[in-house]
C-alpha cells in the first residue's frame, strides 16, 4: 500500500480507534505518575478529529491537509501538555508533507518534523521520560530504514518498532520533564503515558500502510 | 451515566453544567461563555484598565472562576478536570479582558498550562492584544532544578491574582501590574498534604491509592501523589512539615510581617483547617514573624480531596494595602 | 493520639484547638471564650440592639461561629462534635449578647439543643436577661408529626440567622426580631442527601455504612442515616428528589420569588454544588417560580460528609431587603 | 450493705467505671440510630464527676449532696439530649434524698424522682424508644419490691433487673422521640442507647449495695 492521502486518513481513523481502546490504560498509566487524564484527553481529541474528518465534503488533496486537520483539532480539544505537544507535532508534520504521496524520504521527513515540533515546544531531550523517548528512536530508525533502501511502509514499520522499544525504555527512568518530574524517584518503574500513546499512534501509521 | 459516586450527571458534561449553574447563581458578577468555555466579568472588559486573566484545569474551584470580579480577575478559563484549557478558549478570554491597556495572564507552572497559554498569547497578539505572562510557582515541595519541570503553581496563585488585581484596579499600567504580580510570586511559598486522594470523574477511581494509616506530603493540586508518603501524624506534626520548608525557603526573619493562608483541598472540614492554622501561626510567631493577614478556607482545591496546604506571603505596606483593597467576586469579597 | 485520618491532634481537644485557630484568624471579628466555650463579636454586645445567639454541636462549621459579626449573630455556642452545648456555656453567651434589649436564641430543633437552651434561658433569665427562643425546623425529610421529635433544623437556619440579624441591626425590638425569625422559619424548607457518611473524631469510624452504589436521601446534619437509602442516581434525579418535597411543602405558586440555597455537607466539591443548583433552579423556573437570590457553598456541614442540601426560602420585599443588608462575618460577607 | 452516702459515692464511681467500659458499645448503639455520641458524652460527663468527687475536701453529709454533684456536673459537661435528661434525673433524685441513709421507701423515692425528672424534661412516655422505657419499669419494680418488704438493696436489685428488661424492650420499637425518631421504621431492631445506659447505671446502683 502506498503512503498517500488515503493512508493518512486511514492512519487517523485507526489512531482514534486505538486511543479509544487504550483510553483506560493511558488513564491508568497517567494516574500512576501524573494526573490520570492522558487517555481521556487524547480520546476526546481523536473523537473530535474523526468527527471533522467525517464532515469533510471532499477528500483532501495532500497528506499535509489531513495532518493539519489533526493538528488544529488536537490543539483545540485535548488541552494539558499533550494537546500542544501533539498539536505541534502534527502541525510540523503537515508542513513537511505537502504532497499527495510520500516516498521513504518523505516518511522520514514527516517523523522528523513531528519530533522537532515536540522538542521545540517541550524542550525535552531523550532520557527525561517523555514522549520524546519514543519519537526520537522512531526518527532514527526511520532514517536507517530509508538509508537501507526500505519502502515507505518499511520505514513506518521500523519507526513503530523503535517507538515501542523507546516507550519501554522510559520505565526505569526518573522523570525530569512534565508532571511526572514532581515525583522524582517515585516515577521510576512506570511507563510514561505519552511515550505509550506515541507507540500506539506510530503502530497504526505502520498498520495503515499494510506493514 | 453515573458510575462514580458524585453529584454529577455525566463525566463528559460536568464542567459545562457546573459552569451553567455558576453563571446562573452569580449573574450579577459574571458572564459564562460556552464553546469555547470562559468566564468574564458581567460587564466585560473595563476600559482603560489592565486586564487580568487566569485559567487552568477544572476541579480546583473556586479557582479561577470564583475570582472573577471587581478587584481581581477579568476573565478565567476552565479546562477539562485537571487538564489545562486549550488555546482556542484562552485566546478569546484574553481578548475579552482587554480594556485597551493590555492583559496579564497569570499561569500556574505546569507544562500544559504554560504551553497552551503560550499559544493563546500568540493568537491574541495576532489580534492586537498585548499579553504579558506571569507564571506562578510557589510550591516548595518541588525543587526548582534541572530535574523537574520547575516548582508548581498552587495556592499562592490566589495571592497573585488578588494583589495584581488590586494593582490593576487602582490604575497601574501593564508593566507595573506585571511587576507586582512577579513580586508577589517571588514572596509567596506553599506546601500541601493529602489525607485522601480525589476521584476524577472520567477516571472513576481515586487518583492514587493511599492506605488508611498513611498520608502524602508535598502534593500538587491535580491529584498527583506527593513527594513522599509517611505514616499518619498529628495535625501539629503535619503542619510543621508544611510550614518549616515554606518559612525556610522564604528566609523569613524575626520582625517580618506575613499573610498566613491555610487552604483546604476540598474535602477537609473547616474545623480542621483552623487546627492547622493555629499551629502554623504559633510556629511563625516562634520565629518572631508577625501574622498580620489571614485566609482560611477552600480556595484552591482538588475536587473532594482531604488535605490542606499552608501558604505564607511576605508582606510589605504596599502588598498589605493591595490585599486589603476591595474585592467582589463569588469566592472572595470584602 | 490520632488514629483517625483527620487533621487533628486529639479527638478530645479538636473543638478547643479549632476555636483557638478561629479566634486568631478572625481577631478583628470575634472573641473566643474558653471554658466555657463560646464566641462573641469582637466588640461584645451592641448597646441598644437586640442580641442574637445561636449554637449547637460542633462539626457544622462555619455554622454558627462563622456567622458571628455585624448583621448576623452576637454570639455562638459550640458544643462537642454533633453534641449540643451545655447550659453553662449557653447562659454566659446569652448574657454576653445582651445589649439591654433582650436576646433572641435561635435553636435548631433537636431534643438536646432545645433542652440545653431551655435550661440556659432560665439561668440567664435569673441574671436579668430577657430571652426569647425561636426553634428552626426546616427539614422536610422529617414529618412534623406525633411520631417524630418534629422536623429538624438544618440549613434554613442560616436564613433565619441572616435575616433576623439584619432586623436586629436596623433597630427592631425583641418582639419584632422574634416575629421576623418566625416568619423566615415558616417560609423556609430544606432537604438533604448524603453520598458518604462522615467520621466523628471520637467515634473513629463512619457515622453509617453505605455501599459504594447507594446514597441516603433525607439526611440530617449529624451524620445520622437518612429517611431512605436508594441506588446511586444522577445529580439531576437526586436534585429533583430534594427540590420537589421542598417546593411542595412550601406550596410555591407561579410568580413567587425565592432564595435558592444549595448547601454542601463539607466534602462535596463546589463544582458539584453548582450542578445541583443548575437543576434546582430549572425545576423552580419550570414551576414559574423566580429565583431572585442565591447562595451556594458549604455553610451547614457535617464534617467531611459528601452530599448537599437544597433550601428554598419564600421571599417578599422585606425579607429580600433584610437578606441584602450588609453582613460582615467570617463566613458570610457583603 | 446499707444505702448511705458511702453507697452513693460507690455508685457514682462504679457508674463512671461501667460507662468507660461500655463507651464504645454506647457509641455504636447511637451510631446505628442516632449520631454516635452517647458513649462519648456520658464518658466525658462521668469522668468529670469523678474528678469533682476526688477533689471534695470532706465526705458529703447526705446522699442528695452526692447526687446533686452528679447532676450539676453532668448538666455542664454532657450536652446533647442525655445531658439535660440525666442532669434533671439526678437533680430531682438529689432533692428526694436529703438524708444520710435511705430505707426501701427512700430508694423508691429516688428512682421515681429520677423518672419524673426525665419525663418532665423529655415529655416521653413508655413505648417511644427512649431511656424512659428503662426507668419506668425500674420505678414500678422498685415500688413492688418495697411493697413486698424488700430491703433497700432488694429494691435496687429489682429496679436494675426491670431496667434491663425495659432496655431490651426498646429493640422492636420504632422511635417516636429523640433523634432516632427521624429514622422512622428504620429504627426498629436496634437497642436504644439511653435505655442501655440506664440499665448499666442501675445495675451499678444495685451492685454498690451489694445486691
Ligand atoms: N516537556 C515535555 N516534552 C515532551 N513531552 C512531554 C513534556 N511534558 C510532558 N510530556 C508528555 O506529556 C505526557 C502527559 O500528557 P497529559 O497527561 O495529556 O498532560 P498533563 O501532564 O498536562 O496532564 C507525558 O506522559 C509526557 O510524555
Ligand atoms: N424526649 C426524650 N425523652 C427521654 N429520653 C430521650 C428523649 N430524647 C432522647 N432521649 C434519650 O437520649 C438518648 C440519646 O442521648 P444522646 O446520644 O446523648 O443525645 P443526642 O441525641 O442529642 O445525641 C436516646 O437514646 C434516648 O434514650
Ligand atoms: Mg495528565
Ligand atoms: Mg492534566
Ligand atoms: Mg448528639
Ligand atoms: Mg447521640
PDB file of C-alpha atoms in Angstrom, chain C residues 12 80-88 109-116 118-119 142 146-152 200 202-203 205-209 216 222-229, chain D residues 23-24 27-28 31-38 40-41 43-44 47 74-85 88 121-123 128 175-179 181-186:
ATOM      1  CA  UNK C  12     -10.754  15.425  72.878  1.00  0.00           C
ATOM      2  CA  UNK C  80     -18.715  18.871  71.372  1.00  0.00           C
ATOM      3  CA  UNK C  81     -18.842  17.417  67.864  1.00  0.00           C
ATOM      4  CA  UNK C  82     -22.509  16.827  66.956  1.00  0.00           C
ATOM      5  CA  UNK C  83     -23.469  17.332  70.612  1.00  0.00           C
ATOM      6  CA  UNK C  84     -25.478  20.325  71.699  1.00  0.00           C
ATOM      7  CA  UNK C  85     -23.658  22.647  74.084  1.00  0.00           C
ATOM      8  CA  UNK C  86     -24.393  22.711  77.788  1.00  0.00           C
ATOM      9  CA  UNK C  87     -26.368  25.358  79.693  1.00  0.00           C
ATOM     10  CA  UNK C  88     -23.252  26.625  81.444  1.00  0.00           C
ATOM     11  CA  UNK C 109     -34.905  21.639  66.575  1.00  0.00           C
ATOM     12  CA  UNK C 110     -33.176  18.725  68.244  1.00  0.00           C
ATOM     13  CA  UNK C 111     -34.125  17.397  71.648  1.00  0.00           C
ATOM     14  CA  UNK C 112     -30.683  18.117  73.048  1.00  0.00           C
ATOM     15  CA  UNK C 113     -30.411  21.646  71.704  1.00  0.00           C
ATOM     16  CA  UNK C 114     -33.896  22.538  72.814  1.00  0.00           C
ATOM     17  CA  UNK C 115     -33.388  21.172  76.326  1.00  0.00           C
ATOM     18  CA  UNK C 116     -29.993  22.743  76.891  1.00  0.00           C
ATOM     19  CA  UNK C 118     -34.221  25.897  77.715  1.00  0.00           C
ATOM     20  CA  UNK C 119     -32.182  25.483  80.874  1.00  0.00           C
ATOM     21  CA  UNK C 142     -38.882  14.513  58.678  1.00  0.00           C
ATOM     22  CA  UNK C 146     -46.717  12.706  66.656  1.00  0.00           C
ATOM     23  CA  UNK C 147     -44.291  10.076  65.501  1.00  0.00           C
ATOM     24  CA  UNK C 148     -41.189  12.195  65.424  1.00  0.00           C
ATOM     25  CA  UNK C 149     -39.414  14.750  67.565  1.00  0.00           C
ATOM     26  CA  UNK C 150     -40.649  17.218  64.941  1.00  0.00           C
ATOM     27  CA  UNK C 151     -38.914  18.472  61.840  1.00  0.00           C
ATOM     28  CA  UNK C 152     -35.212  19.129  62.290  1.00  0.00           C
ATOM     29  CA  UNK C 200     -16.860  11.801  64.118  1.00  0.00           C
ATOM     30  CA  UNK C 202     -14.237  10.377  68.905  1.00  0.00           C
ATOM     31  CA  UNK C 203     -16.128   7.577  67.155  1.00  0.00           C
ATOM     32  CA  UNK C 205     -15.460   5.247  62.154  1.00  0.00           C
ATOM     33  CA  UNK C 206     -18.052   6.423  59.647  1.00  0.00           C
ATOM     34  CA  UNK C 207     -21.365   7.502  61.117  1.00  0.00           C
ATOM     35  CA  UNK C 208     -23.142   4.931  58.985  1.00  0.00           C
ATOM     36  CA  UNK C 209     -22.209   2.253  56.496  1.00  0.00           C
ATOM     37  CA  UNK C 216     -29.012   8.297  51.705  1.00  0.00           C
ATOM     38  CA  UNK C 222     -25.314  14.930  62.480  1.00  0.00           C
ATOM     39  CA  UNK C 223     -24.233  12.008  60.394  1.00  0.00           C
ATOM     40  CA  UNK C 224     -27.493  10.222  61.112  1.00  0.00           C
ATOM     41  CA  UNK C 225     -28.688   7.929  58.333  1.00  0.00           C
ATOM     42  CA  UNK C 226     -31.412   9.409  56.152  1.00  0.00           C
ATOM     43  CA  UNK C 227     -35.053   8.514  55.690  1.00  0.00           C
ATOM     44  CA  UNK C 228     -34.321   6.045  52.940  1.00  0.00           C
ATOM     45  CA  UNK C 229     -31.468   4.527  51.065  1.00  0.00           C
TER      46      UNK C 229
ATOM     47  CA  UNK D  23     -18.249   3.722  75.973  1.00  0.00           C
ATOM     48  CA  UNK D  24     -17.661   2.137  72.594  1.00  0.00           C
ATOM     49  CA  UNK D  27     -21.267   4.956  70.735  1.00  0.00           C
ATOM     50  CA  UNK D  28     -22.015   2.079  68.414  1.00  0.00           C
ATOM     51  CA  UNK D  31     -24.287   5.330  65.652  1.00  0.00           C
ATOM     52  CA  UNK D  32     -26.928   2.846  64.492  1.00  0.00           C
ATOM     53  CA  UNK D  33     -29.948   5.053  65.132  1.00  0.00           C
ATOM     54  CA  UNK D  34     -28.547   8.376  66.273  1.00  0.00           C
ATOM     55  CA  UNK D  35     -25.393  10.391  65.955  1.00  0.00           C
ATOM     56  CA  UNK D  36     -22.856   8.175  67.681  1.00  0.00           C
ATOM     57  CA  UNK D  37     -22.028  10.361  70.660  1.00  0.00           C
ATOM     58  CA  UNK D  38     -23.923   8.866  73.613  1.00  0.00           C
ATOM     59  CA  UNK D  40     -18.508   9.636  74.444  1.00  0.00           C
ATOM     60  CA  UNK D  41     -20.775  12.186  76.094  1.00  0.00           C
ATOM     61  CA  UNK D  43     -17.947   9.056  79.497  1.00  0.00           C
ATOM     62  CA  UNK D  44     -16.831  12.680  79.417  1.00  0.00           C
ATOM     63  CA  UNK D  47     -15.049  11.366  84.248  1.00  0.00           C
ATOM     64  CA  UNK D  74     -23.494  16.035  84.004  1.00  0.00           C
ATOM     65  CA  UNK D  75     -25.572  19.072  83.120  1.00  0.00           C
ATOM     66  CA  UNK D  76     -22.471  21.126  82.395  1.00  0.00           C
ATOM     67  CA  UNK D  77     -20.343  18.510  80.666  1.00  0.00           C
ATOM     68  CA  UNK D  78     -22.527  16.026  78.797  1.00  0.00           C
ATOM     69  CA  UNK D  79     -24.585  18.162  76.434  1.00  0.00           C
ATOM     70  CA  UNK D  80     -26.865  16.598  73.836  1.00  0.00           C
ATOM     71  CA  UNK D  81     -30.184  15.162  74.943  1.00  0.00           C
ATOM     72  CA  UNK D  82     -28.691  12.944  77.616  1.00  0.00           C
ATOM     73  CA  UNK D  83     -27.059  15.838  79.481  1.00  0.00           C
ATOM     74  CA  UNK D  84     -30.229  17.649  80.494  1.00  0.00           C
ATOM     75  CA  UNK D  85     -32.193  14.416  80.850  1.00  0.00           C
ATOM     76  CA  UNK D  88     -32.567  16.585  85.687  1.00  0.00           C
ATOM     77  CA  UNK D 121     -37.890  17.404  80.573  1.00  0.00           C
ATOM     78  CA  UNK D 122     -38.279  14.996  77.681  1.00  0.00           C
ATOM     79  CA  UNK D 123     -42.073  14.552  77.594  1.00  0.00           C
ATOM     80  CA  UNK D 128     -41.270   5.689  72.446  1.00  0.00           C
ATOM     81  CA  UNK D 175     -38.777   5.519  67.900  1.00  0.00           C
ATOM     82  CA  UNK D 176     -41.134   8.470  68.210  1.00  0.00           C
ATOM     83  CA  UNK D 177     -38.970  10.676  70.421  1.00  0.00           C
ATOM     84  CA  UNK D 178     -35.391  11.858  70.190  1.00  0.00           C
ATOM     85  CA  UNK D 179     -33.039  11.650  67.260  1.00  0.00           C
ATOM     86  CA  UNK D 181     -37.451   9.155  65.543  1.00  0.00           C
ATOM     87  CA  UNK D 182     -36.058  10.750  62.364  1.00  0.00           C
ATOM     88  CA  UNK D 183     -35.346   7.257  61.120  1.00  0.00           C
ATOM     89  CA  UNK D 184     -38.962   6.151  61.446  1.00  0.00           C
ATOM     90  CA  UNK D 185     -39.269   2.434  60.775  1.00  0.00           C
ATOM     91  CA  UNK D 186     -35.514   2.197  60.203  1.00  0.00           C
TER      92      UNK D 186
END
